[in-house]
Amino acid sequence: MQIAIDIGGMSTKIAVLDQGTKLLEKTSFEYEVNTVPF
Amino acid sequence: MGELIQKYPITSIGMAIPGIINPSTGEVSGLSAIADREQVNFKTSFEVTFQVPVFFENDANCAAIGEVVHGAGKGFQDIAFFIIGTGLGGAIFIDRKLHRGVNSLGGEMGSMVYQKPNLDGWSNVSTKTGMFALEQFYENLSQVKKTGFEIYQAYETEKNAKAAIDWQISKIAEVILNTAYVIDPELVLLGGGVSQNPLFLQLLEDKLKTINHQIGMEVLFKIKACEFTNDANLIGAAALATL
């Protein structure tokens, strides 16, 4: 299983995937444009 | 993140990040939504914190990799991938391997340049092909604001919507054909929300045939829309560990 993280301009998605395409869990959080909180 | 690693047998972390990525060093440069990208090295900090291998890649490349590994690109060798969003992004696969180039700029078809009308400087084709460009073009014609989705809905009934879409389709077709005559792909793969619209695909296929006919050539590559939509970047990020 993998954790996948997709950082976008307005939100970041985090998911756990099994067998490549099966999303077991997915969450996201939003923020103002171009202010990724890392 | 820590909770997920406790809960599941996680073997790797894959990250999709906007900007120009150096997967080996973890450096992010170029245009990116990450303001402090020079100060943050995700690869190093995540590997130290979570004790699993961390892979990361440009977000458009991730969407492409997901499709090539698990989706519409399965079974094809040489692929040109175009994602039409606000602007236009791309990726190129030769023998199913992502072609990065020396500076990780390979497949950046949106950065192809064109000269503005009346010799008024230069710009890149991303500014002429994406949905933002379509919306601007439509607004200039009609003095009304509409979303790209709304403009496509009005194609059959509104003259300005048809003109704006026909213009966008021509610009995208130019980029696809110019790319195709460089790499001679087996497949052109189209991503982004608009790629799921059958009207978009039909107009684009027709335009590609028309242009090629005018230059005495024919379309030899297949055209397909991506299978994964909202989760494309996540699926591609997860696939990074398998490459």
Coordinates of C-alpha atoms in Angstrom, one line a residue:
Chain A
M1 CA 0.0 0.0 0.0
Q2 CA 1.1 3.5 -0.7
I3 CA 0.3 6.9 0.6
A4 CA -0.3 9.4 -2.2
I5 CA -0.2 13.2 -1.7
D6 CA -1.4 15.6 -4.3
I7 CA -0.3 19.2 -3.6
G8 CA -2.4 21.8 -5.5
G9 CA -2.6 25.5 -5.6
M10 CA -5.7 25.6 -3.4
S11 CA -5.8 22.2 -1.7
T12 CA -3.9 19.1 -0.8
K13 CA -5.3 15.6 -1.1
I14 CA -3.9 12.6 0.8
A15 CA -4.9 9.1 0.1
V16 CA -4.0 5.5 0.9
L17 CA -4.1 3.3 -2.2
D18 CA -4.0 -0.5 -2.6
Q19 CA -3.3 -2.4 -5.8
G20 CA -2.5 0.8 -7.6
T21 CA -6.0 2.3 -8.1
K22 CA -8.0 1.3 -5.1
L23 CA -8.5 4.3 -2.7
L24 CA -8.9 2.9 0.8
E25 CA -8.9 6.3 2.5
K26 CA -8.8 9.9 1.2
T27 CA -8.8 13.3 2.9
S28 CA -8.1 16.8 1.8
F29 CA -7.6 20.3 3.2
E30 CA -7.9 23.6 1.5
Y31 CA -6.0 26.9 1.9
E32 CA -5.7 30.2 0.1
V33 CA -4.1 30.2 -3.4
N34 CA -0.3 29.7 -3.3
T35 CA 0.0 29.4 0.5
V36 CA 0.7 25.7 0.8
P37 CA 1.1 25.3 4.6
F38 CA 4.3 23.3 4.6
Chain B
M1 CA 0.2 11.0 8.0
G2 CA 1.6 9.3 11.0
E3 CA -1.8 7.8 11.8
L4 CA -2.0 6.4 8.3
I5 CA 1.4 4.8 8.5
Q6 CA 0.4 3.2 11.8
K7 CA -3.0 2.0 10.4
Y8 CA -1.8 0.5 7.1
P9 CA 1.2 -1.5 5.9
I10 CA 2.6 1.5 3.9
T11 CA 5.6 0.7 1.7
S12 CA 6.1 4.1 0.1
I13 CA 4.9 7.7 -0.2
G14 CA 4.3 9.3 -3.6
M15 CA 3.9 13.0 -4.0
A16 CA 2.4 15.0 -6.9
I17 CA 3.8 18.6 -6.8
P18 CA 3.4 21.6 -9.1
G19 CA 6.7 22.9 -10.6
I20 CA 9.8 21.5 -12.1
I21 CA 10.9 18.5 -10.1
N22 CA 14.2 16.8 -9.6
P23 CA 13.2 13.4 -8.3
S24 CA 16.7 12.5 -7.3
T25 CA 17.5 15.5 -5.1
G26 CA 14.0 16.5 -4.0
E27 CA 14.4 20.0 -5.4
V28 CA 11.4 21.9 -6.7
S29 CA 11.9 24.9 -9.0
G30 CA 10.0 26.9 -11.6
L31 CA 6.4 28.1 -11.3
S32 CA 4.9 26.3 -8.4
A33 CA 2.1 26.7 -5.9
I34 CA 4.6 26.1 -3.1
A35 CA 5.8 29.5 -2.1
D36 CA 8.8 28.4 0.0
R37 CA 9.9 25.6 -2.2
E38 CA 13.6 26.4 -2.0
Q39 CA 13.5 26.0 1.8
V40 CA 11.5 22.7 1.9
N41 CA 12.9 19.3 0.7
F42 CA 9.9 16.9 0.9
K43 CA 11.9 13.9 -0.1
T44 CA 14.5 14.2 2.7
S45 CA 12.2 15.4 5.4
F46 CA 9.4 12.8 4.8
E47 CA 11.9 10.0 4.5
V48 CA 13.5 10.9 7.8
T49 CA 10.1 11.4 9.5
F50 CA 8.2 8.4 8.2
Q51 CA 11.0 6.0 7.5
V52 CA 9.6 4.8 4.1
P53 CA 10.9 5.6 0.6
V54 CA 9.5 8.8 -0.8
F55 CA 9.0 9.4 -4.5
F56 CA 7.8 12.6 -6.0
E57 CA 7.0 14.0 -9.4
N58 CA 5.5 17.0 -11.2
D59 CA 1.7 16.9 -10.9
A60 CA 1.0 16.7 -14.6
N61 CA 3.6 13.9 -14.9
C62 CA 1.8 12.1 -12.1
A63 CA -1.5 12.2 -13.9
A64 CA 0.2 10.9 -17.0
I65 CA 2.0 8.1 -15.2
G66 CA -1.2 7.0 -13.6
E67 CA -2.8 6.7 -17.0
V68 CA 0.2 5.0 -18.6
V69 CA 0.6 2.4 -15.7
H70 CA -3.1 1.8 -14.9
G71 CA -5.4 3.6 -17.3
A72 CA -5.9 4.6 -20.9
G73 CA -2.2 4.3 -21.8
K74 CA -1.9 0.6 -20.9
G75 CA -0.4 -1.3 -23.8
F76 CA 0.9 1.7 -25.7
Q77 CA 4.6 2.4 -26.1
D78 CA 5.1 6.0 -27.3
I79 CA 2.6 8.4 -25.8
A80 CA 2.1 12.1 -25.9
F81 CA 0.0 13.3 -22.9
F82 CA -1.8 16.6 -22.8
I83 CA -3.7 17.9 -19.8
I84 CA -6.0 20.8 -20.5
G85 CA -6.9 22.7 -17.4
T86 CA -6.5 26.4 -16.6
G87 CA -3.5 26.2 -19.0
L88 CA -2.0 23.2 -20.9
G89 CA 0.5 20.7 -19.5
G90 CA 2.1 17.7 -21.0
A91 CA 4.3 14.6 -20.7
I92 CA 6.0 12.4 -23.2
F93 CA 6.6 8.7 -22.8
I94 CA 9.1 6.8 -25.1
D95 CA 9.0 3.0 -24.7
R96 CA 6.7 3.7 -21.8
K97 CA 9.3 5.7 -19.9
L98 CA 8.8 9.3 -19.0
H99 CA 11.1 11.5 -21.0
R100 CA 12.4 14.2 -18.7
G101 CA 15.2 15.7 -20.7
V102 CA 18.3 17.2 -19.1
N103 CA 16.5 19.9 -17.1
S104 CA 13.2 18.1 -16.4
L105 CA 11.6 20.2 -19.1
G106 CA 10.8 17.3 -21.4
G107 CA 7.1 17.1 -22.3
E108 CA 6.4 20.7 -21.3
M109 CA 4.4 21.3 -24.4
G110 CA 2.6 24.2 -22.7
S111 CA 5.9 26.1 -22.7
M112 CA 6.2 25.9 -26.5
V113 CA 6.5 29.5 -27.7
Y114 CA 4.5 31.5 -30.2
Q115 CA 4.9 35.1 -31.5
K116 CA 2.0 37.3 -30.6
P117 CA 0.0 39.0 -33.4
N118 CA 1.6 42.2 -34.8
L119 CA 5.0 41.0 -33.6
D120 CA 4.0 42.1 -30.1
G121 CA 6.5 39.9 -28.2
W122 CA 6.3 36.2 -27.4
S123 CA 4.4 34.0 -25.1
N124 CA 3.8 30.2 -24.5
V125 CA 1.0 28.2 -25.9
S126 CA -0.4 27.3 -22.5
T127 CA -1.8 30.9 -22.5
K128 CA -3.7 30.2 -25.7
T129 CA -5.0 26.7 -25.2
G130 CA -6.3 26.2 -21.7
M131 CA -9.7 26.9 -20.3
F132 CA -8.7 30.3 -19.0
A133 CA -7.8 31.4 -22.5
L134 CA -11.1 30.0 -23.8
E135 CA -13.0 32.0 -21.2
Q136 CA -11.1 35.2 -22.0
F137 CA -11.6 34.8 -25.7
Y138 CA -15.3 34.3 -25.2
E139 CA -15.6 37.3 -22.9
N140 CA -13.8 39.5 -25.4
L141 CA -16.3 38.4 -28.1
S142 CA -19.5 38.6 -26.0
Q143 CA -18.6 41.0 -23.1
V144 CA -20.1 38.3 -20.9
K145 CA -18.3 36.0 -18.4
K146 CA -18.9 32.3 -18.6
T147 CA -17.1 29.2 -17.4
G148 CA -15.5 26.9 -19.8
F149 CA -18.1 24.3 -19.0
E150 CA -20.9 26.8 -19.8
I151 CA -19.3 27.8 -23.0
Y152 CA -19.1 24.2 -24.2
Q153 CA -22.8 23.8 -23.2
A154 CA -23.6 26.7 -25.5
Y155 CA -21.6 25.5 -28.5
E156 CA -24.6 24.5 -30.6
T157 CA -26.8 27.5 -29.7
E158 CA -24.5 30.5 -29.4
K159 CA -22.3 32.0 -32.1
N160 CA -19.7 33.4 -29.8
A161 CA -19.4 30.1 -27.8
K162 CA -18.9 28.2 -31.1
A163 CA -16.3 30.8 -32.3
A164 CA -14.4 30.6 -29.0
I165 CA -14.4 26.8 -28.9
D166 CA -13.4 26.5 -32.5
W167 CA -10.4 28.9 -31.8
Q168 CA -9.4 26.9 -28.7
I169 CA -9.6 23.6 -30.6
S170 CA -7.5 24.9 -33.4
K171 CA -4.8 26.0 -31.0
I172 CA -4.8 22.7 -29.2
A173 CA -4.7 20.8 -32.5
E174 CA -1.6 22.8 -33.5
V175 CA 0.2 21.9 -30.3
I176 CA -0.7 18.2 -30.7
L177 CA 0.3 18.0 -34.3
N178 CA 3.6 19.8 -33.8
T179 CA 4.4 17.4 -30.9
A180 CA 3.3 14.4 -33.0
Y181 CA 5.7 15.4 -35.8
V182 CA 8.5 15.4 -33.3
I183 CA 8.0 12.1 -31.4
D184 CA 5.6 10.2 -33.7
P185 CA 3.5 8.8 -30.9
E186 CA 1.3 5.7 -31.0
L187 CA -1.2 7.4 -28.7
V188 CA -2.3 11.0 -27.8
L189 CA -3.8 10.9 -24.4
L190 CA -6.0 13.8 -23.3
G191 CA -6.6 14.8 -19.6
G192 CA -8.4 17.6 -17.8
G193 CA -12.1 18.0 -17.2
V194 CA -12.8 19.1 -20.8
S195 CA -11.3 15.8 -22.1
Q196 CA -14.4 14.0 -20.7
N197 CA -16.7 16.0 -23.0
P198 CA -17.5 14.0 -26.2
L199 CA -18.0 17.3 -28.1
F200 CA -14.4 18.4 -27.3
L201 CA -13.0 15.1 -28.4
Q202 CA -15.1 15.0 -31.6
L203 CA -14.2 18.6 -32.6
L204 CA -10.5 18.0 -31.9
E205 CA -10.4 14.8 -33.9
D206 CA -12.1 16.6 -36.8
K207 CA -9.7 19.5 -36.6
L208 CA -6.6 17.2 -36.5
K209 CA -7.9 15.5 -39.7
T210 CA -8.6 18.8 -41.4
I211 CA -5.2 20.3 -40.7
N212 CA -3.4 17.1 -41.7
H213 CA -5.4 16.9 -44.9
Q214 CA -4.4 20.5 -45.7
I215 CA -0.7 19.6 -45.4
G216 CA -1.0 16.3 -47.2
M217 CA -0.7 14.1 -44.2
E218 CA -3.0 11.8 -42.2
V219 CA -3.5 11.2 -38.5
L220 CA -1.7 8.1 -37.6
F221 CA -2.0 8.1 -33.9
K222 CA -4.9 7.1 -31.7
I223 CA -6.6 9.6 -29.5
K224 CA -8.0 8.7 -26.1
A225 CA -9.4 10.6 -23.1
C226 CA -7.9 9.8 -19.7
E227 CA -9.8 7.3 -17.5
F228 CA -9.0 8.8 -14.2
T229 CA -10.3 12.3 -13.4
N230 CA -10.2 13.8 -9.9
D231 CA -7.9 11.1 -8.5
A232 CA -5.5 11.0 -11.4
N233 CA -2.6 12.7 -9.6
L234 CA -3.0 10.5 -6.5
I235 CA -3.1 7.3 -8.6
G236 CA 0.0 8.5 -10.5
A237 CA 1.8 9.5 -7.3
A238 CA 1.2 6.0 -5.8
A239 CA 2.5 4.4 -9.1
L240 CA 5.8 6.2 -8.8
A241 CA 7.2 3.5 -6.5
T242 CA 6.5 0.9 -9.2
L243 CA 8.5 2.6 -12.0

